[in-house]
Coordinates of C-alpha atoms in Angstrom, one line a residue:
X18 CA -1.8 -104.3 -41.0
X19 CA -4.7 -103.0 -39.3
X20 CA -7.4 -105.9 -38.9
X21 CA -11.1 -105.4 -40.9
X22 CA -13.9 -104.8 -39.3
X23 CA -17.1 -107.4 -39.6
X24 CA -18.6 -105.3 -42.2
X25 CA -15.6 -105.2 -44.2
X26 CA -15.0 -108.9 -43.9
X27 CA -18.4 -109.6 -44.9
X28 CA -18.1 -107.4 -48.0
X29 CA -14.8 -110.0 -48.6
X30 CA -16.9 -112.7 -48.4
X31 CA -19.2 -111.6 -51.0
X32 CA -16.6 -110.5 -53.2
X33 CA -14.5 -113.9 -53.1
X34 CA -18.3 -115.5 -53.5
X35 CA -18.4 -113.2 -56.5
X36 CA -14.9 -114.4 -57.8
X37 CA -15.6 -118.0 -57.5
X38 CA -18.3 -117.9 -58.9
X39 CA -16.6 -117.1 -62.3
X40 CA -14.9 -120.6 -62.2
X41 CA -17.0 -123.3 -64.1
X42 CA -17.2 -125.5 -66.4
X43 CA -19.8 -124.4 -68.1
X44 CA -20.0 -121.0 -69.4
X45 CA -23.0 -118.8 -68.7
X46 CA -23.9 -120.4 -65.1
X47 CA -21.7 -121.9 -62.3
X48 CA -20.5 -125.9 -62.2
X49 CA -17.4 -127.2 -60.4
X50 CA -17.4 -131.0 -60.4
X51 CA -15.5 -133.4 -58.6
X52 CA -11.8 -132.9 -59.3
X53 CA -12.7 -131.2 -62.3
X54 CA -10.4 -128.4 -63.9
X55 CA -12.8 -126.1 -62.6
X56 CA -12.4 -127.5 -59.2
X57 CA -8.9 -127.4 -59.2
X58 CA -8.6 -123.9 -60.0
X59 CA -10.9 -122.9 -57.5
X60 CA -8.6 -124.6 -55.1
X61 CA -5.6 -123.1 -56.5
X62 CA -7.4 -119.5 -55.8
X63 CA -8.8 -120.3 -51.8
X64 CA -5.5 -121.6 -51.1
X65 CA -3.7 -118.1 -52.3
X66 CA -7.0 -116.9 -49.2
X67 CA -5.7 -119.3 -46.8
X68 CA -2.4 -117.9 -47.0
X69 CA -3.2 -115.1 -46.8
X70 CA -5.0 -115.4 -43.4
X71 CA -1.7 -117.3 -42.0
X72 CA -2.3 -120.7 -42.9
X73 CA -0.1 -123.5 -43.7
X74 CA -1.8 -125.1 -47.1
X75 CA -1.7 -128.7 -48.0
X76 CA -4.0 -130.6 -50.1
X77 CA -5.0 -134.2 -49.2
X78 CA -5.1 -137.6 -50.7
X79 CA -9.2 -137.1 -51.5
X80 CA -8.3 -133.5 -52.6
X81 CA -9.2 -131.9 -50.0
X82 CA -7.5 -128.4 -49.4
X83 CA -6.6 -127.5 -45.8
X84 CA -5.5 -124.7 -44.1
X85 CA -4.0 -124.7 -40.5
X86 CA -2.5 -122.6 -38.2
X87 CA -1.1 -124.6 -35.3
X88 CA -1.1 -123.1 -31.6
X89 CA 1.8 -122.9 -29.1
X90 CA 1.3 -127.1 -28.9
X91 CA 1.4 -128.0 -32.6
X92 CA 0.8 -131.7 -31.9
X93 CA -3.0 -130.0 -29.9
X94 CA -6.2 -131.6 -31.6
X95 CA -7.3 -128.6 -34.5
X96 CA -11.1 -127.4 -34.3
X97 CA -11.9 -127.7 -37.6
X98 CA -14.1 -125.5 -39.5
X99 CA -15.4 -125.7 -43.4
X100 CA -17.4 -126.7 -46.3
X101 CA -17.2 -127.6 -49.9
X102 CA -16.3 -125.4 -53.3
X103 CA -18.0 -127.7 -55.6
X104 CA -21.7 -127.1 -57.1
X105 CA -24.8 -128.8 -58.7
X106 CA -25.7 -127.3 -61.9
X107 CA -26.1 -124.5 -62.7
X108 CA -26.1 -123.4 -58.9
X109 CA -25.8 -120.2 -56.7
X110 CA -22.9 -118.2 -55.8
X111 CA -23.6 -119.6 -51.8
X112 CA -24.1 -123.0 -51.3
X113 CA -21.2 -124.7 -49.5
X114 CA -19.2 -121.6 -50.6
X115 CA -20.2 -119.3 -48.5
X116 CA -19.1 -121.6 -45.2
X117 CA -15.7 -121.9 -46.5
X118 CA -14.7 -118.3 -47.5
X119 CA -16.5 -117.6 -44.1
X120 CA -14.0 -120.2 -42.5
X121 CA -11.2 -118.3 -44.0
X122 CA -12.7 -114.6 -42.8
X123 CA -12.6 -116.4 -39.1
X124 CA -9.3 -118.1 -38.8
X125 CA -7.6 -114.7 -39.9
X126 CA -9.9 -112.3 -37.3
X127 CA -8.8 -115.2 -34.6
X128 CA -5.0 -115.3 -35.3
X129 CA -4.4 -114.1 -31.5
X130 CA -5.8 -117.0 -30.4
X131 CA -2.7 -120.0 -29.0
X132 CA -4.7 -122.8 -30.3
X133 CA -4.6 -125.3 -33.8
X134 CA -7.4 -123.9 -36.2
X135 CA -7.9 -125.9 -39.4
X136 CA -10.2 -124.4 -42.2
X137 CA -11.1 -127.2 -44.7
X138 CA -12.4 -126.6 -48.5
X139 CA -13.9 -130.5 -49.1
X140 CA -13.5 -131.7 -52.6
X141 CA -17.2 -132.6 -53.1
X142 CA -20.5 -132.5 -51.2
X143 CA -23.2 -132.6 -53.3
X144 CA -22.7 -135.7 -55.7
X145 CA -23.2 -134.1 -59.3
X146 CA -20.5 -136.4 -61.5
X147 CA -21.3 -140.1 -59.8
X148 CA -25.1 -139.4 -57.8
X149 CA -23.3 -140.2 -54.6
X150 CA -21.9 -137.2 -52.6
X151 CA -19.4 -136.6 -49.5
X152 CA -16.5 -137.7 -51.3
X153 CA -14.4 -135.3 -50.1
X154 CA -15.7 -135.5 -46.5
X155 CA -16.2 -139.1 -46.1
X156 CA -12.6 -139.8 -46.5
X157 CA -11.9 -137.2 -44.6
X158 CA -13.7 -138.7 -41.5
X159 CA -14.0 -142.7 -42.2
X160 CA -11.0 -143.4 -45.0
X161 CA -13.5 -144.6 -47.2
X162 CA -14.7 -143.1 -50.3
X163 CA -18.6 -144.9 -50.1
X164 CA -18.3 -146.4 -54.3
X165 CA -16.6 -148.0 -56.2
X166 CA -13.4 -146.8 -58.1
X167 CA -14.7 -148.0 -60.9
X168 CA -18.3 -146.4 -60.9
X169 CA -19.0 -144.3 -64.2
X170 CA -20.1 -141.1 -65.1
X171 CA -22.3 -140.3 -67.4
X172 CA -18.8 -139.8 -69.7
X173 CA -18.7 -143.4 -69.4
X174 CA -15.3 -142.2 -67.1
X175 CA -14.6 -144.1 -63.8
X176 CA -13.9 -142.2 -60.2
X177 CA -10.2 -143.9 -60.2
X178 CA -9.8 -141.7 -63.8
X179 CA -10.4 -138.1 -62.3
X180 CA -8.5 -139.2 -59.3
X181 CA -5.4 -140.0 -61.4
X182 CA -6.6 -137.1 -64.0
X183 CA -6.3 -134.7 -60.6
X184 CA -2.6 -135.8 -60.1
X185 CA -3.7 -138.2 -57.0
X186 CA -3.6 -141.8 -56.1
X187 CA -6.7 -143.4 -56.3
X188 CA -5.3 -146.2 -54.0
X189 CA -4.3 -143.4 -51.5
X190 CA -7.4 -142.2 -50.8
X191 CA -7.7 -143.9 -47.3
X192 CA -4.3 -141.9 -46.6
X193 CA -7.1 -139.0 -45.9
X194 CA -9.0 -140.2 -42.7
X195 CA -7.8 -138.4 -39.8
X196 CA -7.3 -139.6 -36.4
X197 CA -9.9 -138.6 -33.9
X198 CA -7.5 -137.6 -31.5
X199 CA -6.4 -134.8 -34.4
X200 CA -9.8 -133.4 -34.0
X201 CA -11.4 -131.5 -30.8
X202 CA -14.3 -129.9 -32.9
X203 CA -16.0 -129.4 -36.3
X204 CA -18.4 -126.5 -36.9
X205 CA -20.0 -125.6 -40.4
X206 CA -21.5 -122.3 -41.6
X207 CA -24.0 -122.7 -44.7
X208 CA -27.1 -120.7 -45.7
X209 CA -30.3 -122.9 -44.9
X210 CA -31.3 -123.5 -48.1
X211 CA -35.1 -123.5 -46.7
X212 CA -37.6 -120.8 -45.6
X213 CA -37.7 -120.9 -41.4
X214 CA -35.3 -118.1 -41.0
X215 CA -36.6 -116.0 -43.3
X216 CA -40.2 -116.5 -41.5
X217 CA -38.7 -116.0 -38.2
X218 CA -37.4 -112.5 -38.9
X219 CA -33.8 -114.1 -38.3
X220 CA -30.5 -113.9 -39.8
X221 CA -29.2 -116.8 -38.2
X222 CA -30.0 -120.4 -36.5
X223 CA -28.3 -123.4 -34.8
X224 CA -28.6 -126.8 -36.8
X225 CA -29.3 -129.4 -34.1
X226 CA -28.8 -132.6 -36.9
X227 CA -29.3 -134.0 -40.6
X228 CA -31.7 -136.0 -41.5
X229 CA -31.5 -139.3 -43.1
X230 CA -31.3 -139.6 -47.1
X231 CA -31.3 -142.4 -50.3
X232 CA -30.5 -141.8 -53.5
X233 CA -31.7 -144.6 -55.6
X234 CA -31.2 -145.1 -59.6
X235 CA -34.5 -146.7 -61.1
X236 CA -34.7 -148.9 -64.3
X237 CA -37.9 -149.8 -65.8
X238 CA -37.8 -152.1 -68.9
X239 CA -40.7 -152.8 -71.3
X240 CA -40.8 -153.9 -74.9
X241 CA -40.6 -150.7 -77.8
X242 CA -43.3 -151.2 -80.6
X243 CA -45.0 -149.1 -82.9
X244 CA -47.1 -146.2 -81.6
X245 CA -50.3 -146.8 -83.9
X246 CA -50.5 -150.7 -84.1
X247 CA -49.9 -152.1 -80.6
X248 CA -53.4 -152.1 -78.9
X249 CA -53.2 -150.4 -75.6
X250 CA -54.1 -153.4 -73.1
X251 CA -51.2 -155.3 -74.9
X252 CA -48.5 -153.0 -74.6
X253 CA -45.6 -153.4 -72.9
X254 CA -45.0 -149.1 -71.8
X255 CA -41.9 -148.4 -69.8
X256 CA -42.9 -145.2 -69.7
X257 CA -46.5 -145.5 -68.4
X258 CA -45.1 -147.2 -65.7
X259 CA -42.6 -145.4 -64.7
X260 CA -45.2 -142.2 -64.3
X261 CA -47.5 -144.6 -62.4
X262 CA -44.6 -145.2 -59.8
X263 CA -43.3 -141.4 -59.7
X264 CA -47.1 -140.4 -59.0
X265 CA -46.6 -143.1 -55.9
X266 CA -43.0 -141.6 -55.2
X267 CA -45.3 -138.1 -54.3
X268 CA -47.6 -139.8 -52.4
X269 CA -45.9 -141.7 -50.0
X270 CA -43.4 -138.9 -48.7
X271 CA -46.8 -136.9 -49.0
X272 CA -48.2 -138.8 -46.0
X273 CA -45.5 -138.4 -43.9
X274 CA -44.7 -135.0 -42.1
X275 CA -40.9 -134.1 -42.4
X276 CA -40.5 -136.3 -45.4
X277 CA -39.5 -135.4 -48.9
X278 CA -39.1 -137.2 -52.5
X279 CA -37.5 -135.4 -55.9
X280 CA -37.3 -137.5 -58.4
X281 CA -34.8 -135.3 -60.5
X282 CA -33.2 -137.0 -63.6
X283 CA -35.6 -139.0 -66.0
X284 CA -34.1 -140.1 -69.4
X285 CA -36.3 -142.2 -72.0
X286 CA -36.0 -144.6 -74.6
X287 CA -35.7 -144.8 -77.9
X288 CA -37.3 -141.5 -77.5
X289 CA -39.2 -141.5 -80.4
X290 CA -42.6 -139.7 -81.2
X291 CA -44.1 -142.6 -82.5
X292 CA -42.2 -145.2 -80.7
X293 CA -43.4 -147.2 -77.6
X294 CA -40.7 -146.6 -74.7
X295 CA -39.1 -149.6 -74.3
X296 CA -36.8 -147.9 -71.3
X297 CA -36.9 -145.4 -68.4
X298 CA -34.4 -144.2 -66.2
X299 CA -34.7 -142.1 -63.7
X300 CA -33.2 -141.4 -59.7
X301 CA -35.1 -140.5 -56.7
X302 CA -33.9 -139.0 -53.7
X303 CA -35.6 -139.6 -50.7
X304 CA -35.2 -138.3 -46.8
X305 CA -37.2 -138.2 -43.5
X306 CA -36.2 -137.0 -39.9
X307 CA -35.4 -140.2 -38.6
X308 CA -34.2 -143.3 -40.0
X309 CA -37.1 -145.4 -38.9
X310 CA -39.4 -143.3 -41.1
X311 CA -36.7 -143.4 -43.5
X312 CA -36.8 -146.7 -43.9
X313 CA -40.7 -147.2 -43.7
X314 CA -40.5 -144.9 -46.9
X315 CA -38.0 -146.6 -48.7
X316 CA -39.7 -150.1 -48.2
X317 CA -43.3 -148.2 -49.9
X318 CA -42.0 -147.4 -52.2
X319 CA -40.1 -150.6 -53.2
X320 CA -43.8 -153.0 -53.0
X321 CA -45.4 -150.1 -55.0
X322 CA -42.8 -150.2 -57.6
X323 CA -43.0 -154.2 -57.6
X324 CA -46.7 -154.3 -57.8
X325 CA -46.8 -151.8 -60.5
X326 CA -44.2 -153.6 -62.7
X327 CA -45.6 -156.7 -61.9
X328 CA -49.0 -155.7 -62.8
X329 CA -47.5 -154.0 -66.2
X330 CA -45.5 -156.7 -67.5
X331 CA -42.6 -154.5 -67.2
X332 CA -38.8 -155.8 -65.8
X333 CA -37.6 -153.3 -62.8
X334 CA -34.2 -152.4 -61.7
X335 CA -34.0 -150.2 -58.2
X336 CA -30.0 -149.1 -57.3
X337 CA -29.6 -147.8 -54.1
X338 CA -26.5 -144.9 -55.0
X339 CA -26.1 -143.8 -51.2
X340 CA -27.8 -144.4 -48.1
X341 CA -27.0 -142.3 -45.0
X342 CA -28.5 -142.1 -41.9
X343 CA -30.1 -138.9 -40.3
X344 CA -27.7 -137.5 -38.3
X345 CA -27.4 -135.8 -34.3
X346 CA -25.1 -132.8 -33.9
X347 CA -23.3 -132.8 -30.4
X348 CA -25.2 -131.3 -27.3
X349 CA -22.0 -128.7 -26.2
X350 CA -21.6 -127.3 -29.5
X351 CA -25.0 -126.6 -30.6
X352 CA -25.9 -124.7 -27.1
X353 CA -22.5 -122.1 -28.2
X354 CA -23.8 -122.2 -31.5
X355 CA -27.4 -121.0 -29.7
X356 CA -25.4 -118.8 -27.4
X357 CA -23.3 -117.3 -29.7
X358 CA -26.7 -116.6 -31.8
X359 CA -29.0 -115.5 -28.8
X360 CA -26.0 -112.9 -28.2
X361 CA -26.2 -110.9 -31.9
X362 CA -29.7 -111.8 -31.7
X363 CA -31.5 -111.9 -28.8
X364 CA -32.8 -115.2 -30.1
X365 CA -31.4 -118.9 -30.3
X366 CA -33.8 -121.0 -32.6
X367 CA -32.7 -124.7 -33.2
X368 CA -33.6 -126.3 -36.9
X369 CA -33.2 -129.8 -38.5
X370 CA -30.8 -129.9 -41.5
X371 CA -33.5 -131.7 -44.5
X372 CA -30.3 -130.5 -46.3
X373 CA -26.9 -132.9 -46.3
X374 CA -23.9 -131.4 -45.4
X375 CA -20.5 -132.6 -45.1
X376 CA -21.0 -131.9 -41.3
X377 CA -23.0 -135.4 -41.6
X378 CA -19.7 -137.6 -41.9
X379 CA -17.7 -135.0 -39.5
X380 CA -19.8 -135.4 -36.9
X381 CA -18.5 -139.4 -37.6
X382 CA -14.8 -138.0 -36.2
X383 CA -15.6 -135.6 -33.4
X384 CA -18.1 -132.8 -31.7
X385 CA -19.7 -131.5 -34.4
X386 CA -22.1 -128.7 -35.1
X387 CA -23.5 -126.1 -37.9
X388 CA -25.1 -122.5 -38.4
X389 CA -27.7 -121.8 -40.5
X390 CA -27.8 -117.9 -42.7
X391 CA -30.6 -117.0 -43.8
X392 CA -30.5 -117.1 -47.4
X393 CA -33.6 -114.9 -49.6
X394 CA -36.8 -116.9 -50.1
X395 CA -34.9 -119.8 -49.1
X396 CA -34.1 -120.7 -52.4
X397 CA -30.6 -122.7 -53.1
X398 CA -29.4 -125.1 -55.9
X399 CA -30.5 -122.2 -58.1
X400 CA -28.6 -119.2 -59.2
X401 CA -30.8 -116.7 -57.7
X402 CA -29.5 -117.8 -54.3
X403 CA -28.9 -114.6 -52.1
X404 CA -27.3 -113.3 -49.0
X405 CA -28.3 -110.3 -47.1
X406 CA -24.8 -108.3 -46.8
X407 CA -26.2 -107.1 -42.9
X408 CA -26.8 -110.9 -42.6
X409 CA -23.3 -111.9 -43.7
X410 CA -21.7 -109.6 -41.1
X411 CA -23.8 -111.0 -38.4
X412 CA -23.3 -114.4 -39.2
X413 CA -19.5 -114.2 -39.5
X414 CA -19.7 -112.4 -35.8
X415 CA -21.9 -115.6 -34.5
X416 CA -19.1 -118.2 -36.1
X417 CA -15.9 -116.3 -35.2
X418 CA -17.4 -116.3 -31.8
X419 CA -18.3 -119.7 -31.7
X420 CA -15.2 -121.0 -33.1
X421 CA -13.3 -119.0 -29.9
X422 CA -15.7 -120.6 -27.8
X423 CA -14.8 -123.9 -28.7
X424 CA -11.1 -123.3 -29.0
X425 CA -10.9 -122.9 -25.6
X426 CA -11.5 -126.3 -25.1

């Protein structure tokens, strides 16, 4: 068969992007949750790919689907390349997608090379059923899931449930933590999801780390009452002090350069119009450059909470859903990431991830590093994500030659 060439390949990309995203859960915009039905057919679809470009399939026990193609020394550590195939709502065609279907394009352009290639689809990154994410990748590095079997969605449906619902064990998902010594290498190709690129005038970028992020559930309970009778100053308003602690959420990450604060699910109680809330829920996620600021931010933003609910008469509830720490992305393959860039480019620019990535628990198991595509506007997480087709080819040129780089050991 005679092989593509990167154009064509990139035109692959987008069409499988294309593909995939016709597989949701929801119709009219694209959702794959965690070992949902629309995940698993998604899977069932990239592992037809995987064959395809010579791979051995298997899926593991945190449904995880890998491809591998083992070199003249089957029992060699693999470099490992990949991303995830699930989604936040109503999200883009790109995000985490594009690295795997990009993953694919490489290990079948790089089937002369002697050497064990593994090309990993993660079963969830971004955290949309249970607010914590990586729990596909986490597993897959540590043998640990990061919550509770037993936590709930908002189904009232516990993670052991899909597990089983998936056809897996849910006391088998330790059996997917690999052995370091399987592992020489993990590199990641995902569009920035951020604007630098696009200001630089450049397709592509080498990720040098992640930086740290919280995602914290907040409960703040008051006494409901009637909207016309209860005299202001002896109200008991969830709800008014919940906004007085999201206005302090903006300021604090507002003083600090590099950090960021979304507080992006908010659900009140009774919810009547002419009721007094009596309940506020709502999550924040939180993240700096470095886990000292990190924490400086998290502790602000616990007094001001305290002091306003104190001051308010109000009950408070803070739930800290994941914590992980920012992230540094090995020296040796960041500089062939930058080499492999300056080469299509002329230019190697290093940029810090604000993003998470399943390259975060990785780099936990071995050498890891990531590429950035420059994605329009820099927008992500929404459907009007974009890829530049000229971009895709060059970026799939930058990772196929990385990834040869670092097979050679």
């Amino acid at each position: 068969m005679k092989d593509l060439d990167d154009s064509a390949r990139a035109r692959r990309v987008m069409t499988r992007a294309e593909t995939l995203s016709g597989i949701t859960e929801t119709e009219g915009q694209i959702l794959r949750r965690y070992l949902s039905p629309a995940m698993r057919e998604a899977h069932d679809v990239a592992r037809t790919w995987m064959e395809q470009a010579g791979l051995t399939v298997r899926e593991d026990a945190a449904g995880n689907l890998i491809g591998r193609r083992n070199g003249s020394s089957p029992d060699a550590p693999a470099i490992v390349c990949g991303s995830h195939l699930d989604t936040v709502l109503n999200a883009g065609r790109y995000d985490g997608i594009f690295g795997v279907l990009a993953g694919i394009e490489a290990a079948d352009a790089l089937r002369s090379h002697d050497l064990s290639l593994e090309i990993v689809a993660f079963a969830d990154e971004e955290g949309t059923r249970f607010g914590s994410g990586y729990l596909g990748s986490r597993p897959f590095a540590t043998g640990e899931l990061g919550i509770s079997l037993e936590r709930r969605d908002d189904q009232g449906l516990s993670v052991a449930h899909y597990i089983r619902e998936y056809g897996l064990d849910p006391d088998r998902v330790a059996h997917a933590r690999r052995n370091p010594e399987e592992i020489a290498g993990y590199l990641e190709l995902h569009i920035e999801q951020g604007p630098v690129l696009e200001a630089e005038r450049l397709a592509v970028g080498a990720v040098t780390g992640i930086a740290a992020q919280t995602r914290m559930r907040v409960t703040v309970a008051g006494e409901a009452g009637h909207a016309g009778t209860v005299p202001m100053g002896l109200r008991r308003d969830a709800l008014a002090g919940a906004v007085a602690m999201a206005a302090e959420v903006e300021a604090i990450a507002s003083r600090h350069e590099g950090a960021v604060a979304t507080i992006g699910q908010w659900a009140v109680q009774p919810g009547g119009i002419n009721i007094i809330p009596n309940e506020v829920v709502f999550t924040i996620d939180h993240r700096a450059p470095d886990d000292a600021l990190q924490d400086l931010i998290h502790a602000g933003i616990n007094e001001r909470f305290q002091t306003i609910a104190s001051s308010r008469g109000l009950d408070l509830k803070i739930e800290i859903l994941s914590k992980d720490n920012a992230v540094e992305f090995d020296p040796r393959v960041v500089d062939i990431v930058l080499k492999s860039c300056r080469t299509q480019t002329g230019r190697g620019l290093r940029l810090l991830s604000a993003a998470g990535h399943d390259a975060a628990m990785i780099a936990k198991l071995a050498p890891t590093g990531m590429i950035f595509i420059r994605c329009e506007r820099g927008i992500s997480h929404n459907p009007a994500e974009n890829v530049d087709i000229a971009d895709a080819t060059l970026a799939l040129v930058v990772l196929r030659d990385a990834l040869a780089e670092l097979l050679k050991g």
